[in-house]
XYZ file of C-alpha atoms in Angstrom:
744
model
C 35.002 69.802 -18.743
C 34.006 70.290 -15.134
C 34.610 67.465 -12.690
C 31.895 66.608 -10.152
C 33.335 66.495 -6.672
C 31.623 64.600 -3.908
C 31.734 67.791 -1.908
C 29.961 69.716 -4.664
C 27.085 67.267 -4.934
C 23.943 67.447 -2.829
C 23.593 64.518 -0.469
C 22.177 61.590 -2.426
C 18.639 60.814 -1.341
C 18.308 57.176 -0.258
C 15.761 55.266 -2.282
C 13.572 54.510 0.705
C 13.237 58.266 1.289
C 12.216 58.794 -2.330
C 9.748 55.911 -2.217
C 7.996 57.305 0.862
C 8.340 61.026 0.168
C 4.664 61.556 -0.652
C 3.226 58.782 1.504
C 2.285 61.106 4.371
C 0.193 64.178 3.623
C 2.011 67.371 4.488
C 0.069 69.306 7.108
C 0.759 72.822 8.267
C 2.743 72.657 11.504
C 2.444 68.852 11.672
C 5.775 68.444 13.486
C 4.991 71.037 16.152
C 1.443 69.722 16.606
C 2.647 66.119 16.912
C 5.209 67.028 19.560
C 2.668 69.082 21.495
C 0.229 66.158 21.246
C 2.790 63.628 22.536
C 4.601 65.723 25.163
C 2.100 65.342 28.038
C 1.949 61.590 27.363
C 5.699 60.939 27.039
C 7.489 63.543 29.155
C 7.552 61.410 32.317
C 7.763 57.986 30.664
C 10.855 55.835 30.105
C 11.708 53.063 27.667
C 12.950 49.681 28.875
C 16.464 50.940 28.022
C 16.066 53.663 30.661
C 15.899 56.518 28.136
C 13.187 59.167 28.458
C 10.573 58.515 25.762
C 10.131 62.154 24.725
C 13.888 62.665 24.414
C 14.109 59.476 22.364
C 11.356 60.697 20.019
C 13.116 64.090 19.683
C 16.338 62.334 18.684
C 14.569 60.020 16.207
C 12.973 63.040 14.529
C 16.413 64.699 14.304
C 17.942 61.587 12.692
C 15.110 61.439 10.162
C 15.696 65.095 9.344
C 19.421 64.381 8.809
C 18.800 61.607 6.276
C 16.214 63.658 4.373
C 12.955 62.546 5.949
C 10.017 64.903 5.488
C 8.538 66.965 8.300
C 5.505 64.693 8.255
C 7.762 61.667 8.759
C 9.454 63.399 11.686
C 6.025 64.092 13.172
C 5.199 60.390 12.939
C 8.082 59.555 15.312
C 6.178 61.225 18.171
C 2.867 59.547 17.338
C 4.439 56.072 17.360
C 5.462 56.359 21.006
C 2.167 58.000 21.973
C 0.234 54.853 20.948
C 1.187 52.947 24.107
C -0.427 55.635 26.254
C -3.776 55.977 24.443
C -6.890 53.862 25.002
C -7.961 53.971 21.347
C -4.783 55.070 19.547
C -5.957 54.654 15.954
C -9.211 56.492 16.525
C -7.605 59.367 18.443
C -4.609 59.842 16.110
C -6.796 59.547 12.999
C -9.109 62.241 14.336
C -6.221 64.612 15.046
C -3.848 63.838 12.138
C -5.670 61.581 9.659
C -5.818 57.850 8.900
C -2.425 57.810 7.173
C -0.562 58.885 10.307
C -2.662 56.532 12.447
C -1.928 53.500 10.242
C 1.816 54.183 10.289
C 1.887 54.688 14.065
C -0.033 51.462 14.735
C 2.025 49.341 12.320
C 5.304 50.589 13.805
C 4.053 50.104 17.371
C 3.157 46.472 16.634
C 6.678 45.779 15.393
C 8.263 47.588 18.369
C 6.244 45.426 20.774
C 7.214 42.217 18.986
C 10.899 43.119 19.077
C 10.674 44.173 22.721
C 9.079 40.848 23.684
C 11.727 38.912 21.748
C 14.518 40.887 23.441
C 13.063 40.325 26.922
C 12.690 36.607 26.215
C 16.320 36.442 25.114
C 17.465 38.296 28.242
C 15.504 35.987 30.538
C 16.979 32.972 28.747
C 20.502 34.341 29.191
C 19.902 34.874 32.925
C 18.526 31.377 33.460
C 20.734 28.619 34.834
C 20.633 26.637 31.584
C 21.636 28.671 28.559
C 19.349 28.504 25.536
C 20.694 26.381 22.670
C 22.198 28.293 19.747
C 19.547 26.831 17.457
C 16.817 28.452 19.560
C 18.611 31.811 19.490
C 19.024 31.620 15.708
C 15.385 30.610 15.335
C 14.281 33.597 17.423
C 16.337 35.976 15.273
C 14.987 34.340 12.111
C 11.412 34.904 13.252
C 12.210 38.488 14.258
C 13.694 39.261 10.834
C 10.748 37.602 9.121
C 8.279 39.775 11.025
C 10.351 42.861 10.264
C 10.397 42.041 6.558
C 6.639 41.508 6.399
C 5.969 44.666 8.420
C 8.264 46.682 6.146
C 6.525 45.308 3.061
C 3.173 46.568 4.356
C 4.508 50.070 4.959
C 7.990 51.164 3.851
C 7.914 54.113 6.245
C 8.284 51.670 9.143
C 11.840 50.937 7.914
C 13.007 54.504 8.445
C 11.405 54.823 11.864
C 12.930 51.565 13.119
C 16.427 52.346 11.798
C 16.410 55.812 13.345
C 15.086 54.461 16.642
C 17.735 51.746 16.905
C 20.542 54.203 16.119
C 19.297 56.547 18.845
C 19.180 53.657 21.336
C 22.851 52.916 20.611
C 23.710 56.617 20.982
C 21.917 56.667 24.345
C 24.030 53.804 25.699
C 27.199 55.414 24.320
C 26.387 58.720 26.045
C 25.293 57.252 29.387
C 27.980 54.515 29.413
C 25.360 52.096 30.741
C 25.853 48.375 29.998
C 24.250 47.414 26.695
C 22.141 44.244 26.427
C 24.198 41.932 24.164
C 21.157 41.019 22.113
C 20.448 44.652 21.270
C 23.972 45.412 20.024
C 24.336 42.160 18.063
C 20.943 42.653 16.416
C 21.955 46.177 15.419
C 25.196 44.885 13.868
C 23.815 41.758 12.199
C 20.341 42.923 11.147
C 19.838 46.699 11.189
C 23.226 47.812 9.822
C 22.993 45.503 6.755
C 19.468 46.833 6.216
C 20.715 50.437 6.218
C 23.487 49.360 3.843
C 20.998 47.791 1.418
C 18.821 50.899 1.482
C 21.766 53.225 0.913
C 21.416 55.111 4.220
C 25.168 55.212 4.775
C 25.196 57.647 7.711
C 23.125 55.249 9.799
C 24.979 52.167 8.567
C 28.486 53.380 9.455
C 27.574 54.834 12.839
C 25.506 51.801 13.803
C 28.345 49.418 12.902
C 30.961 51.325 14.890
C 28.736 51.750 17.964
C 27.618 48.109 17.962
C 31.196 46.871 17.570
C 32.315 49.193 20.360
C 29.744 47.613 22.722
C 30.320 44.011 21.641
C 34.142 44.070 21.577
C 35.289 47.127 23.539
C 38.918 45.994 23.886
C 39.381 45.315 20.170
C 37.686 48.597 19.318
C 40.069 50.566 21.569
C 43.090 48.698 20.219
C 42.290 49.492 16.577
C 41.422 53.080 17.430
C 44.813 53.449 19.080
C 46.597 51.970 16.058
C 45.164 54.636 13.828
C 47.886 57.280 14.024
C 45.521 59.958 12.833
C 42.340 61.098 14.409
C 39.214 60.618 12.359
C 38.852 64.311 11.514
C 42.483 64.450 10.407
C 42.058 61.332 8.283
C 38.954 62.777 6.681
C 40.772 66.033 5.925
C 43.690 64.116 4.396
C 41.406 62.072 2.175
C 39.516 65.183 1.107
C 42.770 66.876 0.011
C 43.716 63.823 -2.051
C 40.231 63.721 -3.598
C 40.473 67.392 -4.561
C 43.883 66.924 -6.188
C 42.742 63.903 -8.166
C 39.516 65.608 -9.247
C 41.455 68.615 -10.572
C 43.761 66.392 -12.609
C 40.802 64.452 -14.060
C 39.317 67.774 -15.184
C 42.591 68.636 -16.853
C 42.532 65.299 -18.715
C 38.925 65.861 -19.860
C 37.475 62.988 -17.839
C 33.954 63.635 -16.523
C 33.958 61.922 -13.123
C 32.560 61.882 -9.628
C 35.356 61.545 -7.083
C 34.349 60.403 -3.624
C 36.621 59.993 -0.677
C 36.068 58.677 2.820
C 38.253 57.081 5.460
C 37.564 53.528 6.551
C 35.527 53.182 9.724
C 36.910 51.124 12.568
C 34.489 48.215 12.147
C 35.196 47.952 8.412
C 38.950 47.883 9.140
C 38.551 45.039 11.664
C 36.226 43.187 9.317
C 38.820 43.315 6.540
C 41.661 42.296 8.856
C 39.715 39.256 10.010
C 38.294 38.364 6.608
C 41.710 38.357 4.895
C 43.832 37.446 7.940
C 45.798 40.694 7.634
C 47.753 42.671 10.174
C 46.923 46.326 10.689
C 49.954 47.443 8.674
C 48.690 45.356 5.708
C 45.320 47.107 5.489
C 45.857 49.541 2.649
C 42.379 51.011 2.457
C 42.322 52.865 5.757
C 42.177 55.789 3.367
C 40.155 55.178 0.205
C 38.999 57.026 -2.904
C 36.281 56.056 -5.366
C 36.045 57.377 -8.924
C 32.751 56.957 -10.799
C 32.837 57.633 -14.548
C 30.286 57.333 -17.389
C 31.879 54.559 -19.511
C 34.290 51.626 -19.331
C 36.973 53.401 -21.464
C 36.814 56.267 -18.956
C 37.621 53.741 -16.196
C 40.933 52.817 -17.807
C 41.716 56.465 -18.614
C 41.226 57.340 -14.936
C 43.374 54.344 -13.904
C 46.212 55.552 -16.127
C 46.064 58.998 -14.549
C 46.076 57.573 -10.987
C 49.112 55.379 -11.692
C 50.879 58.361 -13.240
C 50.077 60.706 -10.354
C 50.837 58.228 -7.531
C 53.165 55.258 -7.009
C 51.247 51.995 -7.593
C 51.708 48.838 -5.495
C 51.733 46.311 -8.326
C 50.629 43.234 -6.387
C 47.519 45.080 -5.146
C 45.986 45.701 -8.598
C 42.809 43.793 -9.609
C 40.819 44.171 -12.831
C 37.295 43.007 -11.966
C 35.926 44.659 -15.125
C 37.714 42.199 -17.404
C 37.164 39.346 -14.921
C 33.994 40.028 -12.888
C 33.463 38.283 -9.569
C 30.967 35.371 -9.510
C 28.289 37.661 -8.035
C 28.627 40.062 -10.987
C 30.726 42.679 -9.177
C 32.841 44.839 -11.534
C 35.439 47.506 -10.709
C 39.121 48.400 -10.996
C 40.994 48.118 -7.676
C 44.429 49.567 -7.144
C 46.541 50.664 -4.181
C 48.992 53.559 -4.557
C 51.265 55.548 -2.258
C 51.114 59.320 -1.977
C 54.057 61.692 -1.535
C 54.257 60.738 2.146
C 54.316 56.982 1.285
C 50.894 56.537 2.876
C 48.813 53.837 1.099
C 45.561 54.850 -0.604
C 43.052 52.401 -2.074
C 41.380 53.623 -5.276
C 38.293 52.042 -6.851
C 37.256 53.021 -10.386
C 33.907 52.005 -11.877
C 30.963 53.145 -13.987
C 27.709 54.311 -12.422
C 25.968 51.012 -13.236
C 28.847 49.051 -11.671
C 28.725 51.308 -8.629
C 25.006 50.800 -8.081
C 25.382 47.041 -8.437
C 28.247 47.054 -5.941
C 26.386 49.191 -3.410
C 22.923 47.650 -3.664
C 23.517 44.219 -5.188
C 20.980 42.615 -7.478
C 18.219 44.871 -6.169
C 19.977 47.994 -7.424
C 20.713 46.290 -10.730
C 16.965 45.801 -11.232
C 16.238 49.336 -10.101
C 18.844 50.651 -12.549
C 17.077 48.948 -15.446
C 13.678 50.171 -14.273
C 14.854 53.779 -14.047
C 15.861 53.691 -17.715
C 16.759 56.937 -19.424
C 16.039 59.050 -16.343
C 19.326 57.722 -15.028
C 21.050 58.335 -11.748
C 22.444 61.432 -10.148
C 24.759 59.824 -7.657
C 22.026 57.502 -6.370
C 19.317 55.296 -7.773
C 16.303 57.340 -8.825
C 13.536 55.047 -10.095
C 11.006 56.386 -12.585
C 8.016 57.185 -10.426
C 6.747 56.223 -6.995
C 5.794 52.684 -8.073
C 9.256 51.906 -9.462
C 10.862 53.370 -6.363
C 8.757 51.153 -4.134
C 9.565 48.073 -6.227
C 13.276 48.888 -6.026
C 13.163 49.296 -2.233
C 11.192 46.079 -1.768
C 13.803 44.229 -3.790
C 16.513 45.741 -1.629
C 14.647 44.451 1.422
C 14.589 40.992 -0.122
C 18.295 41.271 -0.895
C 18.856 42.193 2.771
C 16.988 39.041 3.791
C 19.169 36.992 1.419
C 22.303 38.560 2.903
C 21.255 37.404 6.373
C 20.323 33.990 5.012
C 23.733 33.644 3.391
C 25.489 34.608 6.620
C 23.748 31.816 8.494
C 24.163 29.353 5.644
C 27.928 29.680 6.038
C 27.464 28.257 9.524
C 25.631 25.282 8.077
C 22.142 26.504 8.948
C 20.138 28.462 6.390
C 18.099 31.233 7.937
C 15.311 31.254 5.363
C 15.914 27.928 3.629
C 12.242 27.010 3.919
C 10.696 30.137 2.379
C 10.977 32.690 -0.398
C 9.533 36.172 -0.880
C 8.175 37.370 -4.213
C 6.411 40.544 -5.323
C 2.944 41.140 -6.730
C 2.453 43.614 -9.608
C 1.080 46.018 -6.964
C 4.398 45.956 -5.063
C 3.346 43.743 -2.162
C 5.543 40.996 -0.713
C 4.112 37.462 -0.684
C 5.702 34.784 1.496
C 5.824 31.282 -0.028
C 7.518 27.964 0.768
C 10.793 27.178 -0.972
C 10.209 25.822 -4.487
C 6.730 27.375 -4.783
C 5.265 27.994 -8.235
C 3.039 30.629 -9.810
C 0.022 28.471 -8.900
C 1.053 28.552 -5.218
C 1.449 32.318 -5.569
C -2.042 32.705 -7.073
C -3.679 30.727 -4.253
C -1.727 32.728 -1.674
C -3.133 35.978 -3.085
C -6.750 34.725 -3.319
C -8.427 31.330 -3.582
C -10.563 32.404 -6.531
C -7.484 33.686 -8.392
C -5.837 30.308 -7.876
C -8.848 28.452 -9.290
C -8.874 30.672 -12.402
C -5.089 30.753 -12.934
C -4.098 29.780 -16.492
C -0.692 31.401 -17.035
C 2.007 33.501 -15.378
C 4.680 36.083 -16.102
C 7.812 36.231 -13.956
C 9.714 39.518 -14.259
C 7.717 40.197 -17.432
C 8.485 36.870 -19.164
C 5.940 34.077 -19.682
C 6.886 30.874 -17.833
C 5.262 27.434 -17.362
C 2.995 27.252 -14.323
C 5.215 24.651 -12.646
C 8.351 26.845 -12.780
C 9.850 27.233 -9.257
C 9.943 30.884 -8.180
C 12.973 32.642 -6.706
C 13.428 35.384 -4.152
C 12.634 38.893 -5.355
C 10.839 37.986 -8.576
C 7.720 39.888 -9.624
C 4.900 37.482 -10.471
C 1.841 38.350 -12.554
C -0.949 35.775 -12.967
C -3.101 35.425 -16.087
C -6.611 34.233 -15.187
C -9.851 33.398 -16.985
C -13.171 34.914 -15.914
C -14.600 31.581 -14.813
C -13.154 28.140 -14.315
C -11.519 25.778 -11.897
C -8.200 24.074 -11.202
C -6.727 21.184 -13.149
C -6.442 17.715 -11.628
C -2.843 17.694 -12.867
C -2.053 20.268 -10.177
C -2.514 17.568 -7.525
C 0.035 15.276 -9.196
C 3.248 15.745 -7.146
C 5.398 14.467 -10.012
C 4.319 17.387 -12.223
C 5.382 19.959 -9.606
C 2.536 22.457 -9.916
C 1.909 22.850 -6.174
C 4.275 22.924 -3.192
C 2.188 24.760 -0.584
C 0.006 22.508 1.600
C -2.514 25.344 1.815
C -2.850 25.550 -1.969
C -3.171 21.760 -2.259
C -5.969 21.782 0.312
C -7.827 24.466 -1.653
C -7.592 22.484 -4.895
C -8.808 19.309 -3.165
C -11.670 21.250 -1.584
C -12.714 22.513 -5.031
C -12.853 19.001 -6.499
C -14.608 17.650 -3.389
C -17.237 20.372 -3.734
C -17.586 19.541 -7.433
C -18.076 15.838 -6.657
C -20.549 16.689 -3.911
C -22.535 18.823 -6.336
C -22.718 15.948 -8.810
C -23.753 13.543 -6.037
C -26.496 15.864 -4.803
C -27.754 16.420 -8.347
C -27.983 12.647 -8.793
C -29.847 12.293 -5.477
C -32.249 15.137 -6.285
C -33.057 13.608 -9.660
C -33.818 10.209 -8.077
C -36.067 11.712 -5.372
C -37.954 13.929 -7.820
C -38.553 10.969 -10.190
C -39.955 8.948 -7.279
C -42.283 11.776 -6.234
C -43.453 12.166 -9.819
C -44.129 8.426 -10.079
C -46.088 8.475 -6.824
C -48.026 11.590 -7.803
C -46.662 13.532 -4.814
C -44.883 16.398 -6.583
C -46.684 18.933 -4.386
C -44.730 17.800 -1.315
C -42.092 20.273 -0.157
C -38.675 18.637 -0.338
C -37.481 20.127 2.966
C -40.613 18.805 4.708
C -40.034 15.358 3.201
C -36.411 15.401 4.402
C -37.504 16.466 7.890
C -39.988 13.581 8.122
C -37.189 11.190 7.178
C -34.906 12.572 9.901
C -32.680 14.923 7.845
C -31.925 18.582 8.546
C -32.722 19.695 5.014
C -33.320 18.440 1.493
C -29.624 18.691 0.533
C -28.704 16.205 3.272
C -31.308 13.786 1.878
C -30.053 14.238 -1.701
C -26.474 13.581 -0.552
C -27.167 10.159 1.027
C -29.491 9.139 -1.817
C -26.846 10.160 -4.374
C -24.235 8.095 -2.507
C -26.636 5.089 -2.415
C -26.526 5.187 1.375
C -30.292 5.648 1.729
C -32.872 3.469 -0.025
C -35.706 5.075 -1.960
C -37.884 2.319 -0.448
C -37.897 4.335 2.797
C -39.449 7.276 0.946
C -42.035 4.975 -0.643
C -43.025 3.636 2.779
C -43.453 7.204 4.012
C -45.573 8.146 1.012
C -47.605 4.884 1.070
C -47.831 3.784 4.703
C -49.395 0.366 5.483
C -52.104 2.304 7.268
C -53.402 5.049 4.966
C -55.030 8.135 6.413
C -58.668 7.641 7.400
C -58.409 3.846 7.995
C -57.649 3.988 11.680
C -60.590 1.706 12.330
C -59.372 -1.195 10.198
C -60.026 -4.557 11.760
C -57.114 -6.208 13.567
C -58.084 -9.772 14.615
C -56.950 -11.226 17.883
C -54.611 -14.174 17.718
C -55.470 -17.056 20.011
C -53.339 -20.022 20.955
C -54.330 -23.418 19.608
C -56.957 -25.381 21.557
C -58.695 -22.234 22.822
C -62.215 -21.869 21.513
C -63.424 -18.555 20.347
C -65.614 -16.617 22.704
C -66.787 -13.056 22.778
C -63.280 -11.782 22.178
C -60.963 -9.880 24.452
C -63.073 -6.704 24.779
C -66.499 -6.143 26.305
C -68.794 -3.236 25.533
C -70.244 -1.984 28.796
C -74.053 -2.464 28.891
C -74.277 -4.183 25.483
C -73.887 -7.897 24.809
C -72.596 -9.632 21.668
C -71.483 -6.445 19.874
C -68.641 -6.886 17.336
C -65.383 -5.220 18.433
C -62.014 -4.720 16.722
C -58.635 -3.301 17.813
C -57.412 -0.160 16.021
C -54.088 -0.450 14.178
C -53.108 3.164 14.849
C -52.376 2.653 18.566
C -52.541 -1.174 18.950
C -53.971 -1.389 22.474
C -53.133 -4.308 24.778
C -54.176 -5.127 28.349
C -54.097 -3.412 30.768
C -54.086 -0.182 28.670
C -56.934 2.233 29.311
C -59.213 1.888 26.292
C -62.238 3.579 24.717
C -64.604 2.506 21.942
C -65.765 4.341 18.868
C -68.795 3.170 16.891
C -67.887 2.818 13.212
C -70.115 2.477 10.161
C -70.519 -1.227 9.369
C -67.506 -2.536 11.334
C -68.771 -2.489 14.872
C -66.832 -0.839 17.669
C -63.212 0.210 17.064
C -61.173 -0.046 20.276
C -58.424 2.561 20.863
C -56.054 3.440 23.666
C -57.566 6.318 25.584
C -54.533 8.529 24.758
C -54.707 7.798 21.009
C -54.435 10.979 18.930
C -56.655 9.555 16.169
C -59.371 8.833 18.743
C -59.215 12.439 19.954
C -59.622 13.722 16.396
C -62.636 11.466 15.735
C -64.292 12.417 19.031
C -63.944 16.097 18.120
C -65.880 15.410 14.918
C -68.431 12.874 16.282
C -68.352 12.846 20.053
C -71.715 11.065 20.348
C -70.234 7.854 18.902
C -67.781 7.375 21.803
C -68.742 4.454 24.077
C -67.216 2.832 27.140
C -65.379 -0.506 26.743
C -63.183 -2.704 28.946
C -60.978 -5.766 28.704
C -62.874 -9.049 28.985
C -60.546 -11.245 31.090
C -58.028 -9.579 33.420
C -54.279 -10.294 33.205
C -54.466 -11.998 29.823
C -56.239 -15.084 31.245
C -58.389 -15.243 28.131
C -55.320 -16.579 26.219
C -55.331 -13.755 23.669
C -52.106 -12.084 22.469
C -51.879 -8.554 21.079
C -49.433 -7.075 18.512
C -47.694 -3.889 19.678
C -44.981 -1.749 18.048
C -41.663 -1.006 19.775
C -39.420 1.852 18.483
C -35.652 1.603 19.110
C -33.067 4.325 18.375
C -29.421 3.266 18.679
C -25.873 3.891 17.517
C -25.515 1.654 14.472
C -23.089 -1.213 15.007
C -22.493 -4.756 13.910
C -24.717 -7.266 15.738
C -27.220 -4.677 17.023
C -30.299 -6.359 15.467
C -29.156 -9.763 16.740
C -28.710 -8.518 20.321
C -32.162 -6.910 20.468
C -33.834 -9.977 18.930
C -32.141 -12.219 21.515
C -33.680 -10.160 24.341
C -37.182 -10.698 22.933
C -36.467 -14.406 22.416
C -35.215 -14.903 25.992
C -38.311 -13.149 27.317
C -40.475 -15.448 25.149
C -41.947 -12.617 23.112
C -42.783 -13.474 19.526
C -41.446 -10.929 16.982
C -43.748 -10.854 13.949
C -42.256 -7.863 12.088
C -39.107 -5.714 11.893
C -38.329 -2.487 9.988
C -34.823 -0.954 10.112
C -33.269 2.218 8.750
C -29.717 3.558 9.233
C -28.674 7.142 8.421
C -25.262 8.633 9.234
C -24.438 6.099 11.931
C -27.838 6.141 13.669
C -30.194 3.136 13.434
C -33.976 3.412 13.776
C -35.783 0.072 14.283
C -39.463 -0.800 14.664
C -40.274 -4.247 16.128
C -43.829 -5.649 16.122
C -44.127 -8.141 19.021
C -47.026 -10.162 20.461
C -47.840 -9.623 24.140
C -50.572 -10.845 26.434
C -50.410 -7.689 28.519
C -48.391 -4.442 28.119
C -47.023 -4.370 31.654
C -44.609 -7.200 30.863
C -43.429 -5.294 27.768
C -42.266 -2.406 29.985
C -39.883 -4.748 31.822
C -38.484 -6.109 28.541
C -37.893 -2.600 27.145
C -35.877 -1.762 30.246
C -33.513 -4.644 29.369
C -33.263 -3.446 25.740
C -32.369 0.068 26.935
C -29.356 -1.368 28.762
C -27.830 -2.833 25.575
C -24.634 -1.219 24.189
C -25.362 1.687 21.846
C -29.121 1.831 22.504
C -30.269 5.401 23.084
C -33.990 4.739 23.595
C -36.464 1.847 23.434
C -40.145 2.646 23.849
C -43.573 1.515 22.857
C -45.073 3.488 19.997
């Protein structure tokens, strides 16, 4: 049986490469065209790190090519940096390369700008006299990671471009020996390297860790490098010889296995020394081998062969297959010495154990999703959709890794939020403890209203089940319907998101408003039917009553805030149409004998006169007379609109009249109407009435109406002459809340 050597295998394609392989359309000569397009824009430009932009883009494209990125993806690296130098980048790039390239370039550029601004803010804070608190620094990194995660979820290709760009930035500082901004190196070590690790892009992960550590702790880096008695190339050659020997012996024993060997990188050595408080001489896995076999029995068969071939160090053996770690990790660990007494760490595991160890829970899910198609040295999900789901879950696992790192310091990085997946492989951000109902409202308000059930990772769950990071949520909805009032009960735990709660409340408020308006409409329509006025347009009726539209009228009527009596008064006014000439007798004080009345008809003696109710004239108003049929002369104010209408029809009946005794010396008093508009308040009617009382004006009638905080009042007062009324209205206008007071 032939053994599979690591050297014989093609380089395993990282999952993110597989998930984005067909996302950009391959175009003939796309890479050359993209570089030619960007060169005149970038050749003379520099990044804030001091590196030439075109050289940076060239290097990013080369890194993408190394990790298996397509030619189209390499072309995108040039277009990203061209965006900053174009007036309408999306339009121009889309015209030259298509919308797909334009979308990727714009999305990546947005993230680059956000990270650049965050880095500059951190640098300015570090240069200020008062250093920024650690909490602020952690909060800034939290927000940066959050934006990265959401940007990656929109377009997975952004991940590759950002990883390659950050690695090239570190290479630039290593080559130029320029001082590295501390924030840039620490972010690469704490954020980008774990991301590359989660996505299985080992080349970037290892190099990024070593370069970042070299910049952050140069003395420690040099010390460990010096302690390594072999150069890296020599160590790699030594490990490769051991791998070859072990692989040959496994073949001889009939064990089908993949044998991988690699020396420990400097950062991983330091990390282990610090994590286990070991001295350099106690780190046994400076040289390490990994054996991956099909089954668990094969693991123990391989272990037996290793212990036979090499000298085991008994106290360094651990069986994590029989006793898995709390996080589910399984493997056989042993340390042996070769013929030269050099220690070698050997790990033996199955493929499923290996994927779980390398990618955590995300890879475990991806392994199940891939099913019978299996793995050829790396996770290969069944189809583009499964690959995308697997990568998104790895991104979420990366976020949890960072959260756990901060939680160990007593401050959770993402304690207040979780990220779950839709069936279409999109990430949805929710508050901690959110349920499927919160998820539904986050996707779309209408979906939330119609939500009736949910599946989490394919299993039906109650709607108030708290969701966890990385779960895939599918909502079952009815075609029509609304939320349940139980969802607003905090004790039942259906809703955590304030946004979702507000949407549910808004739905019930709208429902209650609809019922209120229906009640108001029914009452108004019944009144119109009773009065025989069904032909009236409802919007016109509302406008006459001071409302913007009929719905506003129905609302206040339905809430019992507006009396139907007001509508009746409008429909049946005290002065029906066509009775403008009704008689209005003059009121005289006691002891005054009746004479000819207060009005004289010029040139005619002893002719009956009467004051019109429509305009209620009073001295010294300019007046005119109109001869009526059987009721003498009707006296109107000269500016009365009814008088103008009657004159247009019968102009020959207009006659000249005048007041009998000037200045009210005849003892007559005249009723006039005063209209007051004011901000409704307690005591308003009392205050206005007191003004009339102090001015010795008799109030013989009052009508009031209040709508939405505004009061309309009509006072009927008796005056001897209208000039005095003008002075009284001026006093009323000065009262608190009064907007206008005028004679009608």
